[in-house]
């Protein structure tokens, strides 16, 4: 894939690597378990395809060859947007989300991004804390953006500047 170092980033038995289209079913299976509105396998396959003209790319984290999580980013010139990040429920709260986020920001920066944007459900305490701890700041709120049980909830808009060296953002 474009721009990502070939060597995996490893922590203990975990490996972060670029996703490929064959990972799409595994990513969809994880997403179905954790998201109210999961992506389809076709959507993941497109995000994992890479290549010229495809703005999206994805990284996966594995433990002993098992897919445990993913992050999907869309990148246009100097702006990256974090589209999705998820860790399989039994593996949550073990540092894998932080690991994937750092790897994604490092790759985005290496590929020329100066800013990373995202939006997150207001009630998603885990994700909001992950982003805040990793330097994302509040940009605003989109009222009643997401459907949720019993109505709608706000989207919280956040961003992080990615200036400086790759090491600073990883
Ligand atoms: C959000 C998510 C990716 C975090 O991944 P994770 O591997 O569980 O997170 P980590 O173990 O790396 O935790 C990093 C930090 O995030 C925060 N965090 C993670 N889970 C949390 C929880 N359940 N409650 C509160 N804070 C939490 C903490 O600050 C944590 O640091 P700490 O463990 O030192 O306190 C994971 O909870 C997930 O897959 N959620 C469902 C999908 C989702 O909501 N994606 C985000 C869409 S915007």
Coordinates of N, CA, C and O and ligand atoms in Angstrom, one line a residue:
X1 N 0.8 -1.2 0.0 CA 0.0 0.0 0.0 C 0.9 1.2 0.0 O 2.0 1.2 0.5
X2 N 0.3 2.3 -0.5 CA 1.0 3.6 -0.7 C 1.5 4.1 0.6 O 0.7 4.3 1.6
X3 N 2.8 4.4 0.7 CA 3.3 5.2 1.8 C 3.5 4.6 3.1 O 4.1 5.2 4.0
X4 N 3.1 3.3 3.4 CA 3.2 2.8 4.7 C 4.4 1.9 4.7 O 4.7 1.1 3.8
X5 N 5.2 2.0 5.8 CA 6.4 1.2 5.9 C 6.0 -0.2 5.9 O 5.0 -0.7 6.4
X6 N 6.8 -1.0 5.2 CA 6.4 -2.5 5.0 C 6.5 -3.2 6.3 O 5.7 -4.1 6.5
X7 N 7.4 -2.8 7.2 CA 7.6 -3.6 8.4 C 6.5 -3.3 9.4 O 6.0 -2.2 9.5
X8 N 6.0 -4.3 10.0 CA 4.9 -4.2 11.0 C 5.3 -3.5 12.2 O 6.5 -3.5 12.6
X9 N 4.4 -2.8 12.9 CA 4.7 -2.2 14.2 C 4.3 -3.2 15.3 O 3.1 -3.5 15.4
X10 N 5.1 -3.7 16.0 CA 4.8 -4.8 17.0 C 4.8 -4.4 18.4 O 5.7 -3.6 18.8
X11 N 3.9 -4.7 19.2 CA 4.0 -4.6 20.7 C 3.6 -5.9 21.3 O 2.5 -6.4 21.0
X12 N 4.5 -6.5 22.0 CA 4.3 -7.8 22.6 C 3.9 -8.7 21.4 O 4.6 -8.8 20.4
X13 N 2.8 -9.4 21.5 CA 2.4 -10.3 20.4 C 1.5 -9.6 19.4 O 0.9 -10.3 18.5
X14 N 1.3 -8.3 19.4 CA 0.4 -7.6 18.5 C 1.2 -7.1 17.3 O 2.3 -6.6 17.5
X15 N 0.5 -7.1 16.2 CA 1.1 -6.6 15.0 C 0.1 -5.7 14.3 O -1.1 -6.0 14.2
X16 N 0.6 -4.5 13.9 CA -0.3 -3.6 13.1 C 0.2 -3.7 11.6 O 1.4 -3.5 11.4
X17 N -0.7 -3.9 10.7 CA -0.3 -4.0 9.3 C -1.4 -3.4 8.4 O -2.5 -3.2 8.9
X18 N -1.0 -3.0 7.2 CA -2.1 -2.5 6.3 C -3.1 -3.6 6.0 O -2.7 -4.7 5.9
X19 N -4.3 -3.2 5.9 CA -5.4 -4.1 5.5 C -5.4 -4.4 4.0 O -5.0 -3.5 3.3
X20 N -5.9 -5.6 3.7 CA -6.1 -5.9 2.2 C -7.5 -6.3 2.0 O -8.2 -6.7 3.0
X21 N -8.0 -6.4 0.8 CA -9.4 -6.8 0.6 C -9.8 -8.1 1.2 O -10.9 -8.3 1.6
X22 N -8.8 -9.0 1.4 CA -9.2 -10.3 2.0 C -9.6 -10.2 3.5 O -10.2 -11.1 4.0
X23 N -9.2 -9.0 4.1 CA -9.6 -8.8 5.5 C -11.0 -8.3 5.6 O -11.5 -8.2 6.8
X24 N -11.7 -8.0 4.5 CA -12.9 -7.3 4.6 C -14.0 -8.0 5.4 O -14.7 -7.4 6.2
X25 N -14.1 -9.3 5.3 CA -15.1 -10.1 6.0 C -14.8 -10.0 7.5 O -15.7 -9.9 8.4
X26 N -13.5 -10.1 7.9 CA -13.1 -10.0 9.3 C -13.4 -8.7 9.9 O -13.9 -8.6 11.0
X27 N -13.2 -7.6 9.1 CA -13.5 -6.3 9.6 C -15.0 -6.1 9.8 O -15.4 -5.5 10.8
X28 N -15.7 -6.6 8.8 CA -17.2 -6.4 8.9 C -17.7 -7.2 10.1 O -18.7 -6.8 10.8
X29 N -17.1 -8.4 10.4 CA -17.6 -9.2 11.6 C -17.3 -8.4 12.9 O -18.2 -8.4 13.8
X30 N -16.2 -7.8 13.0 CA -15.9 -7.0 14.2 C -16.9 -5.8 14.3 O -17.5 -5.5 15.3
X31 N -17.0 -5.1 13.2 CA -17.9 -3.9 13.2 C -19.3 -4.2 13.6 O -19.9 -3.5 14.3
X32 N -19.8 -5.4 13.1 CA -21.2 -5.8 13.4 C -21.3 -5.9 14.9 O -22.4 -5.7 15.5
X33 N -20.2 -6.3 15.6 CA -20.3 -6.6 17.1 C -20.3 -5.3 17.9 O -20.7 -5.3 19.0
X34 N -19.7 -4.2 17.3 CA -19.5 -3.0 18.1 C -20.2 -1.8 17.7 O -20.3 -0.8 18.4
X35 N -20.7 -1.8 16.4 CA -21.3 -0.6 15.9 C -22.8 -0.7 15.7 O -23.3 -1.7 15.2
X36 N -23.6 0.4 16.0 CA -25.0 0.4 15.8 C -25.3 0.4 14.3 O -26.3 -0.3 13.8
X37 N -24.5 1.1 13.5 CA -24.7 1.1 12.1 C -23.4 0.6 11.4 O -22.6 1.4 10.9
X38 N -23.2 -0.7 11.4 CA -21.9 -1.3 10.9 C -21.8 -1.1 9.4 O -22.8 -1.1 8.6
X39 N -20.6 -1.1 8.9 CA -20.3 -1.1 7.5 C -20.5 -2.5 6.9 O -20.4 -3.5 7.7
X40 N -20.8 -2.5 5.6 CA -20.9 -3.8 4.9 C -19.5 -4.3 4.6 O -18.5 -3.6 4.5
X41 N -19.4 -5.6 4.2 CA -18.2 -6.2 3.8 C -17.7 -5.5 2.5 O -16.5 -5.3 2.3
X42 N -18.6 -5.1 1.6 CA -18.3 -4.4 0.4 C -17.6 -3.1 0.7 O -16.7 -2.7 0.0
X43 N -18.2 -2.4 1.7 CA -17.6 -1.1 2.0 C -16.2 -1.3 2.6 O -15.3 -0.5 2.3
X44 N -16.0 -2.3 3.4 CA -14.6 -2.5 3.9 C -13.7 -2.9 2.8 O -12.5 -2.5 2.8
X45 N -14.2 -3.8 1.9 CA -13.3 -4.2 0.8 C -12.8 -3.0 0.0 O -11.6 -2.9 -0.4
X46 N -13.7 -2.0 -0.2 CA -13.3 -0.8 -1.0 C -12.3 0.0 -0.2 O -11.3 0.5 -0.8
X47 N -12.5 0.1 1.1 CA -11.5 0.8 1.9 C -10.2 0.2 2.0 O -9.2 0.8 2.2
X48 N -10.2 -1.2 1.9 CA -8.9 -1.9 2.0 C -8.2 -2.1 0.6 O -7.1 -2.6 0.6
X49 N -8.8 -1.6 -0.4 CA -8.3 -1.9 -1.8 C -7.0 -1.1 -2.1 O -6.1 -1.6 -2.8
X50 N -6.9 0.1 -1.5 CA -5.8 1.0 -1.8 C -5.7 1.3 -3.3 O -6.7 1.3 -4.0
X51 N -4.5 1.7 -3.7 CA -4.3 2.0 -5.1 C -4.6 3.5 -5.4 O -5.2 4.2 -4.6
X52 N -4.1 3.9 -6.6 CA -4.3 5.2 -7.0 C -5.8 5.6 -7.1 O -6.6 4.8 -7.5
X53 N -6.2 6.8 -6.7 CA -7.6 7.2 -6.8 C -8.4 6.8 -5.7 O -9.6 7.2 -5.6
X54 N -7.9 5.9 -4.8 CA -8.7 5.5 -3.6 C -8.2 6.3 -2.4 O -7.0 6.1 -2.0
X55 N -9.0 7.1 -1.9 CA -8.5 8.0 -0.8 C -8.5 7.2 0.5 O -7.9 7.7 1.5
X56 N -9.2 6.1 0.6 CA -9.3 5.4 1.9 C -8.2 4.3 2.0 O -7.8 3.8 1.1
X57 N -7.8 4.1 3.3 CA -6.9 3.0 3.6 C -7.2 2.5 5.0 O -7.9 3.2 5.8
X58 N -6.8 1.4 5.3 CA -7.1 0.8 6.6 C -5.9 0.0 7.1 O -5.1 -0.5 6.4
X59 N -5.8 0.0 8.4 CA -4.8 -0.8 9.1 C -5.6 -1.8 10.0 O -6.7 -1.5 10.5
X60 N -4.9 -2.9 10.3 CA -5.5 -3.9 11.2 C -4.5 -4.2 12.3 O -3.3 -4.1 12.1
X61 N -5.0 -4.7 13.4 CA -4.2 -5.2 14.5 C -4.5 -6.7 14.7 O -5.7 -7.1 14.7
X62 N -3.4 -7.5 14.7 CA -3.6 -8.9 14.9 C -2.8 -9.3 16.2 O -1.8 -8.8 16.6
X63 N -3.4 -10.4 16.7 CA -2.7 -11.1 17.8 C -2.6 -12.6 17.5 O -3.6 -13.2 17.3
X64 N -1.4 -13.0 17.4 CA -1.1 -14.4 17.0 C -1.9 -14.8 15.7 O -2.5 -15.8 15.6
X65 N -1.9 -13.8 14.7 CA -2.6 -14.1 13.5 C -4.1 -13.8 13.5 O -4.7 -13.9 12.4
X66 N -4.7 -13.6 14.6 CA -6.1 -13.3 14.7 C -6.4 -11.8 14.6 O -5.7 -11.0 15.2
X67 N -7.3 -11.5 13.7 CA -7.7 -10.1 13.5 C -8.5 -9.6 14.8 O -9.5 -10.1 15.2
X68 N -7.9 -8.5 15.4 CA -8.6 -8.1 16.7 C -9.1 -6.6 16.5 O -9.8 -6.2 17.4
X69 N -8.8 -5.9 15.5 CA -9.3 -4.6 15.3 C -8.8 -3.9 14.0 O -8.0 -4.5 13.3
X70 N -9.4 -2.8 13.8 CA -9.1 -2.0 12.5 C -9.3 -0.5 12.7 O -10.0 -0.1 13.6
X71 N -8.6 0.2 11.8 CA -8.9 1.6 11.7 C -9.0 1.9 10.2 O -8.2 1.4 9.4
X72 N -10.0 2.8 9.8 CA -10.1 3.2 8.4 C -10.0 4.7 8.4 O -10.6 5.4 9.2
X73 N -9.2 5.2 7.4 CA -8.9 6.6 7.3 C -9.2 7.0 5.8 O -8.9 6.2 4.9
X74 N -9.7 8.2 5.6 CA -9.8 8.7 4.3 C -8.8 9.9 4.3 O -8.8 10.8 5.2
X75 N -8.0 10.0 3.2 CA -7.0 11.0 3.2 C -7.0 11.7 1.9 O -6.8 11.1 0.8
X76 N -7.2 13.1 1.9 CA -7.1 13.9 0.7 C -6.1 15.0 1.0 O -6.3 15.8 1.9
X77 N -5.0 14.9 0.2 CA -3.9 15.9 0.3 C -3.5 16.0 1.8 O -3.1 15.0 2.4
X78 N -3.6 17.2 2.4 CA -3.1 17.3 3.8 C -4.1 17.1 4.9 O -3.8 17.4 6.0
X79 N -5.2 16.5 4.5 CA -6.3 16.3 5.5 C -6.7 14.8 5.6 O -7.1 14.3 4.6
X80 N -6.6 14.3 6.8 CA -7.0 12.9 7.0 C -8.3 12.9 7.8 O -8.5 13.8 8.7
X81 N -9.2 12.0 7.5 CA -10.4 11.8 8.3 C -10.5 10.4 8.9 O -10.4 9.5 8.1
X82 N -10.6 10.3 10.2 CA -10.7 8.9 10.7 C -12.2 8.5 10.6 O -13.1 9.1 11.2
X83 N -12.4 7.5 9.7 CA -13.8 7.1 9.4 C -14.3 6.1 10.4 O -15.5 6.0 10.7
X84 N -13.4 5.2 10.9 CA -13.9 4.1 11.8 C -12.7 3.5 12.5 O -11.6 3.4 11.9
X85 N -12.9 3.2 13.8 CA -11.9 2.4 14.5 C -12.7 1.5 15.4 O -13.7 1.9 16.0
X86 N -12.2 0.2 15.5 CA -12.9 -0.7 16.4 C -12.0 -1.8 16.8 O -11.1 -2.2 16.1
X87 N -12.2 -2.3 18.1 CA -11.5 -3.4 18.6 C -12.5 -4.4 19.0 O -13.6 -4.1 19.6
X88 N -12.3 -5.7 18.7 CA -13.2 -6.8 19.1 C -13.4 -6.8 20.6 O -12.5 -6.6 21.4
X89 N -14.7 -6.9 21.0 CA -15.0 -6.7 22.4 C -14.1 -7.5 23.4 O -13.7 -6.8 24.4
X90 N -13.8 -8.7 23.2 CA -12.9 -9.3 24.3 C -11.6 -8.7 24.4 O -10.9 -8.9 25.5
X91 N -11.1 -8.0 23.4 CA -9.8 -7.5 23.4 C -9.7 -6.0 23.8 O -8.7 -5.3 23.8
X92 N -10.9 -5.4 24.1 CA -10.9 -4.0 24.4 C -10.3 -3.7 25.7 O -10.2 -4.6 26.6
X93 N -9.8 -2.5 25.8 CA -9.2 -2.0 27.1 C -7.8 -2.6 27.4 O -7.5 -2.8 28.5
X94 N -7.1 -3.0 26.3 CA -5.8 -3.6 26.4 C -4.8 -2.8 25.7 O -3.7 -3.3 25.4
X95 N -5.2 -1.6 25.3 CA -4.2 -0.7 24.6 C -4.2 -0.8 23.1 O -3.4 -0.1 22.4
X96 N -5.1 -1.7 22.5 CA -5.0 -1.9 21.1 C -5.6 -0.7 20.3 O -5.1 -0.4 19.2
X97 N -6.6 -0.1 20.8 CA -7.2 1.1 20.2 C -6.1 2.2 20.1 O -6.0 2.8 19.1
X98 N -5.4 2.4 21.2 CA -4.4 3.4 21.2 C -3.3 3.1 20.2 O -2.8 4.0 19.5
X99 N -2.9 1.8 20.2 CA -1.9 1.4 19.2 C -2.3 1.7 17.8 O -1.5 2.2 17.0
X100 N -3.5 1.3 17.5 CA -4.0 1.5 16.1 C -4.1 3.0 15.7 O -3.7 3.4 14.6
X101 N -4.6 3.8 16.7 CA -4.8 5.2 16.4 C -3.4 5.8 16.2 O -3.2 6.6 15.3
X102 N -2.4 5.5 17.0 CA -1.1 6.0 16.8 C -0.5 5.6 15.5 O 0.1 6.5 14.8
X103 N -0.7 4.4 15.1 CA -0.2 3.9 13.8 C -0.9 4.6 12.7 O -0.2 5.0 11.7
X104 N -2.2 4.9 12.8 CA -2.9 5.6 11.7 C -2.4 7.0 11.6 O -2.2 7.5 10.5
X105 N -2.2 7.7 12.7 CA -1.8 9.1 12.7 C -0.4 9.2 12.1 O -0.1 10.1 11.3
X106 N 0.5 8.2 12.4 CA 1.8 8.2 11.9 C 1.8 8.0 10.4 O 2.5 8.7 9.7
X107 N 1.0 7.1 9.9 CA 0.9 6.9 8.5 C 0.3 8.1 7.8 O 0.8 8.5 6.7
X108 N -0.7 8.7 8.3 CA -1.4 9.8 7.7 C -0.3 11.0 7.6 O -0.2 11.6 6.5
X109 N 0.4 11.2 8.7 CA 1.4 12.2 8.6 C 2.5 11.9 7.6 O 2.9 12.8 6.9
X110 N 2.9 10.7 7.6 CA 3.9 10.3 6.6 C 3.5 10.5 5.2 O 4.2 10.9 4.3
X111 N 2.2 10.4 5.0 CA 1.6 10.6 3.6 C 1.2 12.0 3.4 O 0.5 12.3 2.4
X112 N 1.5 12.9 4.3 CA 1.4 14.4 4.0 C 0.2 15.0 4.8 O 0.0 16.2 4.6
X113 N -0.5 14.3 5.6 CA -1.6 14.9 6.4 C -1.0 15.9 7.4 O -0.1 15.6 8.1
X114 N -1.7 17.1 7.5 CA -1.3 18.0 8.6 C -2.4 18.1 9.6 O -2.2 18.8 10.6
X115 N -3.5 17.5 9.4 CA -4.6 17.6 10.3 C -5.4 16.3 10.2 O -5.6 15.7 9.1
X116 N -5.9 15.8 11.3 CA -6.8 14.6 11.3 C -8.1 15.0 11.9 O -8.2 15.6 13.0
X117 N -9.2 14.7 11.2 CA -10.6 15.1 11.7 C -11.3 13.8 12.1 O -11.0 12.7 11.5
X118 N -12.3 13.9 12.9 CA -13.2 12.8 13.2 C -14.5 13.3 13.8 O -14.6 14.4 14.2
X119 N -15.5 12.4 13.8 CA -16.7 12.7 14.6 C -17.1 11.4 15.3 O -16.8 10.3 14.9
X120 N -17.7 11.7 16.5 CA -18.0 10.6 17.4 C -19.3 10.9 18.1 O -19.6 12.0 18.4
X121 N -20.0 9.8 18.4 CA -21.3 10.0 19.2 C -21.0 10.6 20.5 O -20.0 10.1 21.2
X122 N -21.9 11.5 20.9 CA -21.7 12.2 22.2 C -21.6 11.2 23.4 O -20.8 11.4 24.3
X123 N -22.4 10.1 23.3 CA -22.4 9.1 24.4 C -21.3 8.1 24.4 O -21.2 7.3 25.3
X124 N -20.4 8.2 23.3 CA -19.3 7.2 23.2 C -18.1 7.6 24.1 O -17.1 8.2 23.6
X125 N -18.3 7.4 25.4 CA -17.3 7.8 26.4 C -15.9 7.2 26.1 O -14.9 7.9 26.2
X126 N -15.9 5.9 25.8 CA -14.6 5.3 25.5 C -13.8 5.9 24.4 O -12.6 6.3 24.5
X127 N -14.5 6.1 23.3 CA -13.8 6.7 22.1 C -13.4 8.1 22.4 O -12.3 8.5 22.0
X128 N -14.3 8.9 23.0 CA -14.0 10.3 23.2 C -12.8 10.4 24.1 O -11.9 11.3 23.9
X129 N -12.7 9.5 25.1 CA -11.5 9.6 26.0 C -10.2 9.2 25.2 O -9.2 9.8 25.4
X130 N -10.4 8.2 24.4 CA -9.2 7.7 23.6 C -8.7 8.9 22.8 O -7.5 9.2 22.7
X131 N -9.6 9.6 22.1 CA -9.2 10.7 21.2 C -8.6 11.9 22.0 O -7.6 12.5 21.7
X132 N -9.3 12.2 23.1 CA -8.8 13.3 23.9 C -7.4 13.1 24.5 O -6.5 13.9 24.4
X133 N -7.2 11.8 25.0 CA -5.9 11.5 25.5 C -4.8 11.5 24.4 O -3.6 11.6 24.7
X134 N -5.2 11.3 23.2 CA -4.2 11.3 22.1 C -4.2 12.6 21.3 O -3.7 12.7 20.2
X135 N -4.6 13.7 22.0 CA -4.4 15.0 21.5 C -5.5 15.6 20.6 O -5.3 16.7 20.0
X136 N -6.6 15.0 20.5 CA -7.7 15.6 19.7 C -8.4 16.6 20.5 O -8.7 16.4 21.7
X137 N -8.8 17.7 19.9 CA -9.5 18.8 20.6 C -10.9 18.9 20.0 O -11.1 18.6 18.8
X138 N -11.8 19.4 20.8 CA -13.2 19.6 20.4 C -13.3 20.8 19.4 O -12.8 21.9 19.6
X139 N -13.9 20.5 18.2 CA -14.2 21.6 17.2 C -15.6 22.1 17.3 O -15.9 23.2 16.9
X140 N -16.5 21.2 17.6 CA -17.9 21.6 17.6 C -18.9 20.4 17.8 O -18.4 19.3 18.0
X141 N -20.1 20.7 17.6 CA -21.1 19.6 17.8 C -22.1 19.7 16.7 O -22.6 20.8 16.3
X142 N -22.5 18.6 16.1 CA -23.6 18.5 15.1 C -24.8 18.0 15.8 O -24.8 16.8 16.2
X143 N -25.8 18.8 16.0 CA -26.9 18.4 16.8 C -27.7 17.3 16.2 O -28.0 17.4 15.0
X144 N -28.2 16.4 17.0 CA -29.1 15.3 16.5 C -28.6 14.6 15.2 O -29.4 14.3 14.4
X145 N -27.3 14.4 15.1 CA -26.8 13.9 13.9 C -27.0 12.4 13.7 O -27.3 11.9 12.7
X146 N -26.8 11.6 14.8 CA -26.8 10.2 14.7 C -28.2 9.6 15.2 O -28.7 10.0 16.3
X147 N -28.8 8.6 14.5 CA -29.9 7.9 15.1 C -29.4 7.1 16.2 O -28.3 6.6 16.2
X148 N -30.3 7.0 17.2 CA -29.9 6.1 18.4 C -31.2 5.5 18.9 O -32.3 6.0 18.5
X149 N -31.1 4.6 19.9 CA -32.3 4.0 20.5 C -33.1 5.1 21.1 O -32.5 5.9 21.9
X150 N -34.3 5.2 20.7 CA -35.2 6.3 21.3 C -35.0 7.6 20.7 O -35.5 8.6 21.3
X151 N -34.3 7.8 19.6 CA -34.3 9.2 19.1 C -33.0 9.4 18.3 O -32.6 8.6 17.5
X152 N -32.4 10.5 18.6 CA -31.1 10.9 17.9 C -30.2 11.5 18.9 O -30.6 11.9 20.0
X153 N -28.9 11.5 18.6 CA -27.9 12.0 19.5 C -26.9 12.9 18.7 O -26.8 12.7 17.5
X154 N -26.2 13.7 19.4 CA -25.3 14.7 18.8 C -24.0 14.0 18.3 O -23.6 13.0 18.9
X155 N -23.4 14.5 17.3 CA -22.0 14.2 16.9 C -21.1 15.2 17.4 O -21.3 16.4 17.3
X156 N -20.0 14.7 18.1 CA -18.9 15.6 18.6 C -17.8 15.6 17.5 O -17.4 14.5 17.1
X157 N -17.5 16.8 17.0 CA -16.4 16.9 16.0 C -15.1 17.3 16.7 O -15.0 18.2 17.5
X158 N -14.1 16.5 16.3 CA -12.7 16.7 17.0 C -11.7 16.7 15.9 O -11.9 16.2 14.8
X159 N -10.5 17.3 16.2 CA -9.4 17.3 15.3 C -8.1 17.4 16.0 O -8.1 17.8 17.2
X160 N -7.1 17.0 15.3 CA -5.7 17.0 15.8 C -4.8 17.5 14.7 O -4.8 17.0 13.6
X161 N -3.9 18.5 15.1 CA -2.9 18.9 14.2 C -1.8 17.9 14.1 O -1.4 17.3 15.1
X162 N -1.3 17.6 12.9 CA -0.2 16.6 12.8 C 1.1 17.2 12.3 O 1.8 16.6 11.6
X163 N 1.3 18.4 12.7 CA 2.6 19.0 12.2 C 3.7 18.5 13.0 O 3.6 17.9 14.1
X164 N 5.0 18.7 12.5 CA 6.1 18.2 13.2 C 6.6 16.8 12.7 O 6.2 16.5 11.6
X165 N 7.3 16.1 13.4 CA 7.9 14.8 12.9 C 6.9 13.7 13.2 O 6.0 13.8 14.0
X166 N 7.1 12.6 12.4 CA 6.2 11.4 12.6 C 6.3 10.9 14.1 O 5.3 10.5 14.6
X167 N 7.5 11.0 14.7 CA 7.7 10.5 16.0 C 6.8 11.3 17.0 O 6.3 10.7 18.0
X168 N 6.6 12.6 16.8 CA 5.8 13.4 17.7 C 4.4 13.0 17.8 O 3.7 13.1 18.8
X169 N 3.9 12.4 16.6 CA 2.5 12.1 16.6 C 2.2 10.6 17.0 O 1.1 10.2 17.3
X170 N 3.3 9.8 16.9 CA 3.1 8.4 17.1 C 3.0 8.1 18.6 O 3.4 8.9 19.4
Ligands
LIG1 C1 -13.1 3.0 21.2 C2 -12.2 1.8 21.1 C3 -11.7 1.6 19.7 C4 -11.1 1.9 22.1 O1 -10.2 0.7 21.9 P1 -9.6 0.0 23.2 O2 -8.5 -0.9 22.6 O3 -10.6 -0.6 24.0 O4 -8.9 1.2 23.9 P2 -7.5 1.2 24.7 O5 -7.4 0.0 25.6 O6 -6.4 1.5 23.7 O7 -7.7 2.5 25.7 C5 -7.1 3.7 25.4 C6 -7.8 4.7 26.3 O8 -9.1 5.0 25.7 C7 -10.0 5.2 26.9 N1 -10.9 4.1 27.0 C8 -10.9 3.0 26.3 N2 -12.0 2.2 26.7 C9 -12.7 2.9 27.6 C10 -13.8 2.7 28.4 N3 -14.5 1.5 28.2 N4 -14.2 3.6 29.2 C11 -13.6 4.8 29.4 N5 -12.4 5.1 28.7 C12 -12.0 4.1 27.8 C13 -9.1 5.3 28.1 O9 -8.7 6.6 28.2 C14 -8.0 4.4 27.7 O10 -6.8 4.6 28.4 P3 -6.6 3.8 29.8 O11 -6.9 2.3 29.6 O12 -5.1 4.0 30.1 O13 -7.5 4.4 30.8 C15 -13.1 0.5 21.5 O14 -13.7 0.8 22.8 C16 -14.1 0.1 20.5 O15 -13.9 -0.7 19.6 N6 -15.4 0.6 20.7 C17 -16.5 0.3 19.8 C18 -16.3 1.0 18.4 C19 -16.3 2.5 18.6 O16 -17.0 3.1 19.3 N7 -15.4 3.1 17.8 C20 -15.2 4.6 17.8 C21 -16.2 5.2 16.8 S1 -15.9 7.0 16.7

